[in-house]
Amino acid sequence: MAKKTYLQALNEALGSEMERDERVFIIGEDVGRFGGCFGVTQGLFDRFGEARVMDTPITESVIVGAAAGAAASGLRPVAELMFVDFIGVALDQLFNQAAKMRFMFGGKAKVPMVLRMPQGAGIGAAAQHSQSLEAWFMHIPGLKVAIPATPADAKGLLVSAIRDDNPVIFLEHKLLYGLEGEVPEGEYTVPFGQANVAREGSDVTIVATSKMLHTALCAAETLEKDGIKAEVIDPRTLVPLDIETIVNSVKKTHALVLAHEAVGFAGPGAEIAAQVAEKAFDYLDAPIIRVAAPFCPVPFSPPLEQAYIPNEASIIGAVKSIR
Amino acid sequence: MSLSKEKMVAMFKTMNRIRLFETKLQEFFAAGRIPGFVHLYIGEEAVATGACASLTDTDSITSTHRGHGHLIAKGGNLKLMMAEIFGKSSGYCKGKGGSMHIADFDLGILGANGIVGGGGPLAVGAGLAAKYRKTKDVTVCFFGDGASNQGTTQEALNLASAWKLPVVFVNENNGYGISCPQCKSMAVTDIADRAAAYDMPGVVVDGNDVLAVYEAVNEAVKRARKGEGPSLIECKTYRWRGHFEGDACTYRCDEELKEWIAKDPIPRFEEKLVENGVLKADGVARIKAELAAELDEAIAFAEKSPLPEPSALLDDVYA
């Protein structure tokens, strides 16, 4: 295994899948020579040419809709929106068209498309360039939602996403692009619906996604010094959700903390909390606690932004309130 | 006239097939025999028929909420359509879609669409797929005057033109976006004028003249097949029924409707065919009898078919 960044891992997955399957192409704003807003598609334009790495105008509805139409016509597009926040202008094409075609048409359509979108706060990008919107996509039957936290998962999940016959929402955290980690060489896939137990423990289960996985692992390290052994689980895909791994962990630890950067109210943690309450209520000996963003837009000024993003102290505080 | 006699007779049949199908649905809806709601195509038959006459099974269309005419003109199976509209498990979509969501990918019918303006970006995707694969296939994007004001439609026109995609945008201008007349919803008289903004041909045709629609779309299809990019054909027409069945149509007057009924595209075409010796009066009668029998079969199929089992609810959410 070699050390690579999250961004390099994504780039490698795109390149290898384009080599492997001629139907795979990239479509989005500034994905060509420019290499993508954050650089994820760097070098692919030179390698594959403009016929397969397509720069579009600023036209999110058509980026998403053309991807859906091309996918329904037998290709396997990987579309990129510069920021997840821009999905608002393209939402109909995603949730009324791409997500529903298969069901509405009685199982005849296949829509094998990936929609890659960077999300998350922490770079001073303010309210319209910093959100974490995974809960929106989880709410639409027909979509799958992948949210990798590590370079290895970035590669393995993206390959799986491209090979999946359904529309897959692929949420990258913009502050993870530079994160280094071991990435398996060559053919590597991470199956959807299989959580990663990132750290084993017996006293409390912390379920954390995306950048919050790393915050949770730091918190677990600190908690260990205080004698609290936290088990940290990253679901990796929210749809399908590996609730079984989470429930089994709760049966062992009897306590659950959910950590994500999305707004807490009606956020992804709410669904996990509800399912654990339904499936493992008798095993819980403390309330389920959510550590999440507050119910406000993402602010601009650094002290406000830092107050917005859940941190290690908030996870430790949550764990200590029940353990 | 560049069309063969056989082709013209086939087009005449298609127009009548649509009219009969829709008239029957009007009756069924009034009798409470079909669930949900329906948007009928009566009066607009020349548009779908003329536009699809240049297409093959590997060409695609994207359709609208008022889509039955497009599906029939593209070769859709009446039995499967009728069963779907009845909500039966034998229907095109196993009862999951209904009137507004019928698709037949084997015939290039990429789906009717419940969202006004929803089809444009999908048509761009289908056109992109054809260009990517270097086929000569063309996609016709049907959209109404209402949809022409949606951003998705304008974005689709722009990208199709910028990338010279083989898409023909066929606008069915029936004068009203639900209740709102064109004069209140746009400053232009001709939607085709908007083509100039995208540097593509924009053509206005009498949408109640099937041969005029055919000629204009045929030119656009040839252009698209040659890789010369999209066109916008505006077909001026009228829906005889309301936006949906049950619409009281308080927003328009009877005189207007009567004027348009006088321009009924079906007798107009029939007269032309008889005048030119393509059809004789007894031939017309025979065609109508055949079509009535075909429709009866479709109805019998739909009536006999079972409703879906509730256990099928979760099927086909994912591939």
XYZ file of C-alpha atoms in Angstrom:
642
model
C 0.000 0.000 0.000
C 1.072 3.506 -0.736
C 0.341 6.727 1.089
C -1.950 8.957 -0.905
C -4.211 11.870 -0.250
C -7.974 11.601 -0.299
C -7.905 13.738 -3.455
C -5.334 11.508 -5.155
C -7.376 8.462 -4.230
C -10.481 9.949 -5.861
C -8.486 10.911 -8.929
C -7.070 7.396 -9.164
C -10.540 5.855 -8.930
C -11.844 8.099 -11.714
C -8.867 7.379 -13.965
C -8.921 3.630 -13.464
C -12.664 3.349 -14.037
C -12.397 5.431 -17.201
C -9.638 3.098 -18.406
C -11.714 0.082 -17.555
C -15.052 1.166 -19.012
C -15.475 3.399 -22.042
C -18.985 4.317 -20.967
C -17.624 6.241 -17.979
C -17.205 9.966 -18.539
C -16.900 13.102 -16.434
C -19.188 16.102 -16.762
C -19.201 19.304 -14.751
C -18.013 22.866 -14.369
C -14.263 23.406 -14.823
C -13.508 19.695 -14.628
C -11.368 19.799 -17.799
C -8.053 21.619 -18.118
C -8.768 23.446 -14.881
C -8.894 20.066 -13.116
C -12.008 20.650 -11.032
C -12.786 23.274 -8.432
C -10.717 21.423 -5.809
C -8.459 19.595 -8.272
C -10.058 16.152 -8.130
C -10.122 15.693 -11.925
C -6.587 16.979 -12.476
C -4.804 15.332 -15.405
C -7.851 13.435 -16.638
C -8.519 15.912 -19.446
C -5.013 15.328 -20.820
C -5.392 11.587 -20.436
C -8.871 11.108 -21.859
C -9.603 14.211 -23.896
C -12.547 16.549 -24.007
C -14.894 13.908 -25.358
C -14.743 12.166 -21.956
C -13.970 15.019 -19.589
C -16.619 17.582 -20.412
C -16.563 21.166 -19.247
C -20.084 22.507 -19.040
C -21.370 26.027 -18.702
C -22.630 27.012 -15.247
C -25.822 25.041 -15.655
C -26.341 22.657 -12.762
C -29.814 21.509 -13.833
C -28.481 20.290 -17.134
C -25.345 18.788 -15.601
C -27.515 16.591 -13.395
C -30.267 16.062 -15.977
C -27.899 15.310 -18.835
C -26.108 12.823 -16.603
C -29.450 11.171 -15.848
C -30.474 11.164 -19.513
C -27.131 9.783 -20.636
C -27.215 7.154 -17.886
C -30.728 6.091 -18.896
C -29.359 5.848 -22.452
C -26.636 3.396 -21.404
C -23.620 5.503 -20.398
C -22.102 5.819 -16.906
C -21.562 9.507 -16.176
C -19.730 10.892 -13.191
C -21.032 14.421 -12.706
C -19.457 16.984 -10.430
C -21.042 19.973 -8.777
C -18.479 22.389 -7.379
C -20.236 22.567 -4.014
C -23.097 20.501 -2.656
C -24.898 23.766 -1.982
C -25.463 24.174 -5.725
C -27.735 21.148 -5.859
C -30.578 23.520 -5.003
C -30.734 24.795 -8.564
C -30.702 21.263 -9.977
C -32.827 19.438 -7.468
C -35.714 18.511 -9.753
C -33.429 16.681 -12.127
C -32.044 14.699 -9.222
C -34.999 13.856 -7.029
C -37.913 13.850 -9.469
C -36.059 12.515 -12.487
C -32.903 10.492 -11.771
C -34.043 9.039 -8.451
C -37.505 7.996 -9.575
C -37.064 6.823 -13.160
C -36.527 3.205 -12.300
C -39.504 2.890 -9.979
C -41.917 5.068 -11.975
C -41.173 3.157 -15.154
C -41.763 -0.210 -13.530
C -38.135 -1.277 -13.293
C -37.245 -0.718 -16.924
C -34.841 2.210 -16.547
C -31.350 1.986 -15.126
C -29.697 5.243 -14.097
C -26.045 4.423 -13.350
C -24.752 7.892 -12.547
C -22.572 9.322 -9.816
C -22.995 12.873 -8.579
C -19.856 14.004 -6.755
C -20.210 17.018 -4.516
C -17.820 18.526 -1.969
C -19.439 19.606 1.267
C -18.611 20.785 4.753
C -17.530 23.900 6.612
C -14.130 25.107 7.776
C -12.672 27.139 4.942
C -14.523 30.399 5.493
C -16.775 29.803 2.529
C -19.913 30.930 4.406
C -23.547 29.955 4.143
C -23.881 28.981 0.469
C -20.647 27.012 0.074
C -20.280 25.065 3.335
C -23.323 22.959 4.084
C -23.520 19.249 4.792
C -26.706 18.063 3.123
C -26.572 14.278 3.326
C -29.937 14.097 5.108
C -31.665 15.640 2.081
C -30.447 12.857 -0.164
C -31.111 10.108 2.392
C -34.761 11.131 2.299
C -35.244 10.323 -1.389
C -35.862 6.662 -2.206
C -33.926 5.696 -5.324
C -30.717 7.495 -4.392
C -27.718 5.931 -2.700
C -25.520 8.096 -0.506
C -21.790 7.502 -0.015
C -19.743 9.685 2.313
C -16.112 8.589 2.538
C -13.909 9.688 5.438
C -10.536 8.193 4.484
C -8.391 8.054 1.343
C -8.863 4.288 1.058
C -12.633 4.605 1.340
C -12.600 7.513 -1.096
C -11.095 5.225 -3.714
C -13.028 2.083 -2.881
C -16.400 3.756 -2.538
C -15.994 5.810 -5.705
C -15.179 2.705 -7.741
C -18.241 0.994 -6.266
C -20.345 4.081 -6.975
C -19.317 4.152 -10.638
C -20.074 0.441 -11.010
C -23.445 0.752 -9.267
C -26.512 0.741 -11.515
C -28.273 3.428 -9.462
C -27.832 7.167 -9.009
C -25.224 7.579 -6.278
C -24.684 10.785 -4.332
C -20.997 10.957 -3.468
C -20.203 13.469 -0.743
C -16.607 14.518 -0.286
C -15.501 16.750 2.579
C -13.445 19.616 1.217
C -11.166 19.618 4.266
C -10.344 15.952 3.715
C -8.881 16.393 0.221
C -5.371 16.842 1.630
C -5.645 14.044 4.191
C -3.046 11.298 3.656
C -3.570 7.633 4.303
C -2.793 4.140 3.093
C -4.613 3.368 -0.151
C -4.620 -0.145 -1.621
C -3.031 -0.295 -5.076
C -4.875 -1.520 -8.163
C -8.373 -2.901 -8.161
C -10.029 -1.903 -4.905
C -13.686 -1.561 -4.026
C -15.518 -0.896 -0.782
C -19.000 -2.388 -0.839
C -21.961 -0.154 -0.056
C -23.839 -0.789 3.168
C -20.834 -2.032 5.122
C -19.798 0.148 8.049
C -16.188 0.475 9.116
C -15.475 -0.168 12.780
C -12.604 2.294 12.925
C -11.802 1.677 16.586
C -13.036 -1.016 18.929
C -14.252 -0.219 22.399
C -16.662 -1.439 25.056
C -18.058 1.598 26.876
C -19.748 3.778 24.274
C -20.451 3.668 20.542
C -19.650 6.777 18.562
C -21.047 6.793 15.010
C -19.301 9.456 12.954
C -19.197 10.302 9.263
C -16.858 12.160 6.929
C -14.463 14.580 8.655
C -16.154 13.906 11.992
C -14.748 10.386 11.927
C -11.301 11.837 12.528
C -12.600 14.145 15.244
C -14.290 11.170 16.878
C -11.091 9.088 16.716
C -9.170 11.899 18.440
C -11.913 12.119 21.057
C -11.722 8.348 21.590
C -7.976 8.623 22.139
C -8.501 11.279 24.802
C -11.367 9.364 26.419
C -9.184 6.273 26.689
C -6.850 8.217 28.964
C -9.840 8.823 31.209
C -10.651 5.121 31.185
C -13.543 5.279 28.707
C -13.224 2.860 25.797
C -15.123 4.217 22.810
C -16.021 2.175 19.742
C -15.986 4.386 16.675
C -18.050 3.399 13.628
C -18.176 5.054 10.231
C -21.212 3.897 8.220
C -19.430 4.984 4.985
C -22.713 4.841 3.088
C -25.872 6.324 4.599
C -28.038 4.680 1.937
C -27.811 1.749 2.212
C -27.191 2.054 5.949
C -25.450 -0.749 7.836
C -27.633 -0.417 10.915
C -26.753 -3.952 11.989
C -23.143 -3.100 12.789
C -24.299 -0.072 14.782
C -26.966 -2.018 16.680
C -24.527 -4.819 17.480
C -22.083 -2.277 18.845
C -24.766 -0.653 20.999
C -25.705 -4.069 22.367
C -22.114 -4.297 23.555
C -21.526 -0.724 24.771
C -25.077 0.233 25.847
C -24.524 3.874 24.900
C -24.620 5.806 21.635
C -23.270 9.155 20.499
C -23.833 10.323 16.916
C -21.440 12.841 15.424
C -21.858 14.622 12.115
C -21.312 18.045 10.651
C -24.814 18.316 9.195
C -27.388 20.277 11.186
C -28.648 18.137 14.068
C -32.358 18.841 13.643
C -33.739 16.226 11.249
C -30.166 15.374 10.367
C -28.669 11.983 9.475
C -28.144 11.174 13.158
C -31.861 11.464 13.811
C -32.522 8.496 11.537
C -29.797 6.383 13.132
C -31.020 7.319 16.632
C -34.580 6.350 15.715
C -33.527 3.000 14.295
C -31.360 2.173 17.304
C -34.242 3.154 19.609
C -36.504 0.793 17.648
C -34.075 -2.106 17.451
C -32.003 -1.895 20.648
C -33.937 0.211 23.153
C -33.561 -2.343 25.916
C -29.799 -2.370 25.521
C -29.407 1.373 26.007
C -28.696 2.527 29.506
C -28.448 6.210 28.656
C -30.116 8.602 26.225
C -28.758 8.731 22.685
C -26.825 11.970 22.216
C -26.288 13.824 18.922
C -23.250 15.983 18.342
C -24.015 18.067 15.291
C -24.129 21.541 13.826
C -26.621 23.938 15.408
C -29.798 25.003 13.626
C -28.407 27.959 11.769
C -26.739 28.632 8.420
C -22.963 28.246 8.268
C -21.424 31.579 9.342
C -18.432 33.291 7.746
C -16.185 34.799 10.424
C -13.633 32.268 11.762
C -14.688 32.323 15.436
C -18.324 31.898 14.446
C -17.504 29.144 11.986
C -15.466 27.312 14.598
C -18.349 27.651 17.039
C -20.585 26.103 14.390
C -18.511 23.004 13.630
C -18.743 20.207 16.188
C -15.318 19.430 17.653
C -13.459 16.978 19.812
C -14.528 18.725 22.999
C -18.192 18.477 22.015
C -17.868 14.747 21.401
C -16.000 14.238 24.699
C -18.627 16.326 26.463
C -21.415 14.240 24.970
C -19.747 10.961 25.980
C -19.035 12.184 29.497
C -22.647 13.271 29.923
C -23.670 9.613 29.705
C -20.500 7.766 30.794
C -44.627 15.876 -51.225
C -41.730 13.722 -50.056
C -43.885 11.212 -48.204
C -45.031 7.910 -49.624
C -48.713 7.081 -49.682
C -48.150 4.310 -47.149
C -46.418 6.701 -44.807
C -49.224 9.232 -45.065
C -51.828 6.588 -44.406
C -49.817 5.444 -41.398
C -49.746 9.022 -40.112
C -53.481 9.343 -40.622
C -53.946 6.163 -38.620
C -51.710 7.452 -35.843
C -53.692 10.680 -35.519
C -56.942 8.759 -35.339
C -55.458 6.231 -32.933
C -54.538 9.064 -30.582
C -57.936 10.744 -30.911
C -59.818 7.529 -30.212
C -57.599 6.638 -27.277
C -57.960 10.062 -25.690
C -61.694 10.297 -26.311
C -62.123 6.960 -24.614
C -60.051 8.130 -21.651
C -62.236 11.221 -21.390
C -65.227 8.928 -21.087
C -63.498 6.622 -18.592
C -62.383 9.507 -16.437
C -65.899 10.986 -16.334
C -67.201 7.577 -15.321
C -64.660 7.393 -12.492
C -62.989 4.362 -14.002
C -59.402 5.559 -13.881
C -57.482 6.635 -10.800
C -55.543 9.897 -10.527
C -55.833 12.530 -13.185
C -55.312 12.725 -16.944
C -54.192 15.423 -19.360
C -55.656 14.784 -22.806
C -54.042 15.459 -26.161
C -57.245 15.915 -28.195
C -56.710 18.603 -30.820
C -52.904 18.355 -30.815
C -52.545 15.029 -32.652
C -50.795 16.536 -35.668
C -47.809 17.611 -33.581
C -46.796 14.246 -32.146
C -47.642 12.458 -35.378
C -45.776 14.864 -37.644
C -42.769 15.036 -35.319
C -42.376 11.294 -34.804
C -42.826 10.476 -38.492
C -39.116 11.086 -39.116
C -37.920 8.939 -36.209
C -36.831 5.316 -35.980
C -36.967 3.017 -32.955
C -33.402 3.918 -32.001
C -34.226 7.626 -31.908
C -35.506 8.888 -28.591
C -38.174 11.218 -27.310
C -38.756 12.911 -24.000
C -42.394 13.601 -23.325
C -44.578 15.630 -20.991
C -47.514 15.304 -18.613
C -49.713 15.430 -21.751
C -47.838 12.516 -23.210
C -50.241 9.857 -24.546
C -50.073 11.285 -28.072
C -46.266 11.252 -28.103
C -46.151 7.660 -26.896
C -48.654 6.460 -29.467
C -46.904 8.350 -32.275
C -43.560 6.782 -31.251
C -45.127 3.328 -31.485
C -46.250 2.751 -27.908
C -48.311 -0.354 -27.259
C -51.937 0.596 -26.590
C -52.630 -2.416 -24.412
C -49.722 -1.658 -22.110
C -50.623 2.028 -22.060
C -54.256 1.452 -21.251
C -53.392 -1.089 -18.565
C -50.961 1.371 -17.007
C -53.542 4.147 -16.963
C -55.930 1.722 -15.267
C -53.200 1.065 -12.678
C -52.871 -2.582 -13.630
C -49.819 -4.756 -13.048
C -49.683 -5.637 -16.745
C -49.190 -1.968 -17.670
C -46.043 -0.427 -19.054
C -44.829 0.442 -15.553
C -46.574 -2.342 -13.608
C -48.948 0.281 -12.265
C -46.135 2.253 -10.644
C -46.253 5.231 -12.986
C -49.694 5.920 -14.411
C -50.624 8.373 -17.127
C -47.773 10.808 -16.485
C -44.907 8.327 -16.246
C -45.088 5.913 -19.142
C -41.812 4.903 -20.768
C -40.690 2.307 -23.292
C -36.922 2.257 -23.590
C -37.022 -0.294 -26.415
C -38.836 2.308 -28.502
C -36.689 5.206 -27.318
C -39.519 6.615 -25.219
C -37.528 7.989 -22.289
C -40.636 8.791 -20.353
C -43.569 11.083 -19.987
C -42.872 13.588 -17.240
C -44.934 15.073 -14.455
C -42.685 18.093 -14.121
C -43.191 20.941 -16.584
C -39.764 21.529 -18.136
C -38.374 18.290 -16.689
C -37.602 16.698 -20.038
C -35.165 19.203 -21.540
C -32.055 18.237 -19.561
C -32.839 14.531 -20.025
C -33.093 15.057 -23.787
C -29.695 16.744 -23.703
C -28.368 13.631 -21.943
C -29.843 11.340 -24.589
C -28.407 13.556 -27.324
C -25.072 13.535 -25.563
C -25.138 9.736 -25.417
C -25.749 9.556 -29.175
C -22.886 11.932 -29.887
C -20.624 10.090 -27.423
C -21.313 6.781 -29.126
C -21.109 8.333 -32.580
C -24.519 7.003 -33.625
C -26.813 8.974 -35.898
C -29.681 8.840 -33.425
C -31.724 11.919 -32.704
C -33.755 12.878 -29.646
C -36.966 14.862 -29.916
C -37.784 16.860 -26.815
C -41.493 17.686 -26.628
C -42.327 20.614 -24.389
C -45.192 23.044 -24.023
C -45.458 26.799 -24.035
C -45.494 26.688 -20.237
C -42.271 24.669 -20.138
C -40.611 27.118 -22.495
C -40.464 29.581 -19.594
C -38.710 27.154 -17.262
C -35.006 27.617 -16.686
C -34.359 23.932 -17.342
C -35.662 24.328 -20.887
C -33.499 27.353 -21.579
C -30.452 25.629 -20.081
C -31.124 22.594 -22.229
C -31.440 24.693 -25.404
C -28.183 26.440 -24.558
C -26.089 23.358 -23.910
C -27.563 21.412 -26.823
C -26.564 24.273 -29.084
C -23.147 24.903 -27.521
C -22.289 21.216 -27.967
C -24.159 20.761 -31.276
C -26.143 17.847 -29.910
C -28.637 15.928 -32.053
C -31.742 17.168 -30.255
C -34.858 18.595 -31.871
C -36.907 20.731 -29.515
C -40.547 20.486 -30.510
C -42.621 23.083 -28.780
C -46.353 22.472 -28.556
C -47.761 25.916 -28.082
C -51.390 25.414 -27.100
C -51.697 28.944 -25.834
C -52.116 28.259 -22.148
C -49.907 27.234 -19.244
C -52.779 25.667 -17.301
C -55.006 28.774 -17.036
C -52.431 31.431 -17.852
C -52.553 32.642 -21.472
C -49.349 33.141 -23.406
C -49.819 36.919 -23.557
C -49.562 37.058 -19.753
C -46.603 34.728 -19.434
C -44.167 35.924 -22.091
C -43.463 39.026 -24.128
C -42.745 37.164 -27.359
C -45.476 36.038 -29.723
C -43.395 33.261 -31.205
C -41.506 30.929 -28.888
C -39.408 29.999 -31.918
C -37.861 33.479 -31.679
C -35.989 32.260 -28.642
C -33.948 29.963 -30.887
C -32.032 33.029 -32.071
C -30.596 33.419 -28.572
C -28.986 30.000 -28.951
C -27.979 30.387 -32.584
C -30.167 27.551 -33.767
C -32.919 27.487 -36.385
C -36.293 28.512 -34.996
C -39.332 27.660 -37.083
C -43.015 28.378 -36.530
C -45.472 25.930 -38.051
C -49.197 25.384 -38.041
C -49.382 22.650 -35.429
C -52.721 21.490 -36.771
C -51.217 20.680 -40.156
C -49.517 17.317 -39.802
C -47.573 17.678 -43.051
C -46.253 21.096 -42.064
C -45.060 19.666 -38.749
C -43.514 16.729 -40.549
C -41.650 18.922 -43.049
C -40.214 21.202 -40.383
C -39.198 18.441 -37.989
C -37.854 16.321 -40.815
C -35.495 19.141 -41.816
C -34.413 19.533 -38.199
C -33.885 15.786 -37.792
C -31.756 15.641 -40.950
C -29.700 18.548 -39.683
C -29.257 16.852 -36.295
C -28.219 13.553 -37.894
C -25.574 15.365 -39.880
C -24.074 16.699 -36.661
C -25.211 20.260 -37.292
C -26.939 20.606 -33.941
C -30.360 21.282 -32.528
C -33.394 23.178 -33.811
C -36.482 24.614 -32.215
C -39.784 23.975 -33.964
C -42.795 25.763 -32.549
C -46.117 24.140 -33.405
C -49.094 26.399 -32.799
C -52.012 24.286 -31.689
C -54.789 24.070 -29.121
C -56.025 21.618 -26.555
C -59.728 21.045 -26.828
C -60.013 19.797 -23.274
C -58.936 21.555 -20.115
C -55.448 21.328 -18.700
C -56.676 18.221 -16.892
C -59.969 16.380 -17.060
C -62.312 18.169 -14.690
C -60.865 21.593 -15.494
C -63.858 23.937 -15.960
C -61.841 26.084 -18.403
C -63.183 29.351 -16.995
C -60.130 31.099 -18.418
C -61.092 30.794 -22.088
C -64.225 31.334 -24.150
C -66.322 28.927 -26.187
C -65.773 30.958 -29.364
C -62.050 30.373 -29.166
C -62.568 26.643 -28.730
C -65.007 26.574 -31.656
C -62.516 28.355 -33.890
C -59.926 25.726 -33.123
C -62.324 22.825 -33.478
C -62.973 24.166 -36.971
C -59.244 23.681 -37.559
C -59.355 20.054 -36.369
C -56.158 18.491 -37.748
C -57.743 15.121 -38.498
C -60.468 16.063 -41.035
C -58.008 18.514 -42.562
C -55.559 15.723 -43.270
C -58.347 13.365 -44.323
C -59.614 15.848 -46.914
C -56.122 16.247 -48.288
C -55.605 12.492 -48.542
C -58.962 11.973 -50.245
C -58.383 14.915 -52.586
C -55.013 13.516 -53.612
C -56.395 10.052 -54.099
C -54.313 8.573 -51.278
C -57.441 7.427 -49.491
C -61.031 6.813 -50.506
C -64.030 7.372 -48.256
C -64.475 3.645 -47.694
C -60.781 3.403 -46.858
C -61.234 5.983 -44.141
C -64.173 4.089 -42.723
C -62.178 0.862 -42.771
C -59.259 2.465 -40.956
C -61.521 3.878 -38.290
C -63.188 0.506 -37.787
C -59.791 -1.196 -37.467
C -58.623 1.351 -34.953
C -61.812 0.999 -32.918
C -61.293 -2.743 -32.790
C -57.649 -2.278 -31.773
C -58.713 0.059 -28.971
C -61.376 -2.378 -27.808
C -58.695 -5.011 -27.512
C -56.535 -2.673 -25.467
C -59.450 -1.895 -23.170
C -60.319 -5.566 -22.786
C -56.677 -6.302 -21.939
C -56.619 -3.534 -19.347
C -59.939 -4.571 -17.838
C -58.968 -8.231 -17.590
C -55.549 -7.520 -16.113
C -55.047 -7.809 -12.368
C -54.284 -4.899 -10.086
C -50.788 -4.978 -8.575
C -50.253 -6.948 -5.394
C -49.387 -4.700 -2.450
C -46.317 -6.908 -2.039
C -44.912 -5.313 -5.225
C -44.711 -1.931 -3.511
C -41.007 -2.007 -2.796
C -39.925 -3.589 -6.084
C -37.719 -1.571 -8.435
C -36.766 1.252 -6.081
C -33.182 0.244 -6.888
C -31.590 -1.677 -9.737
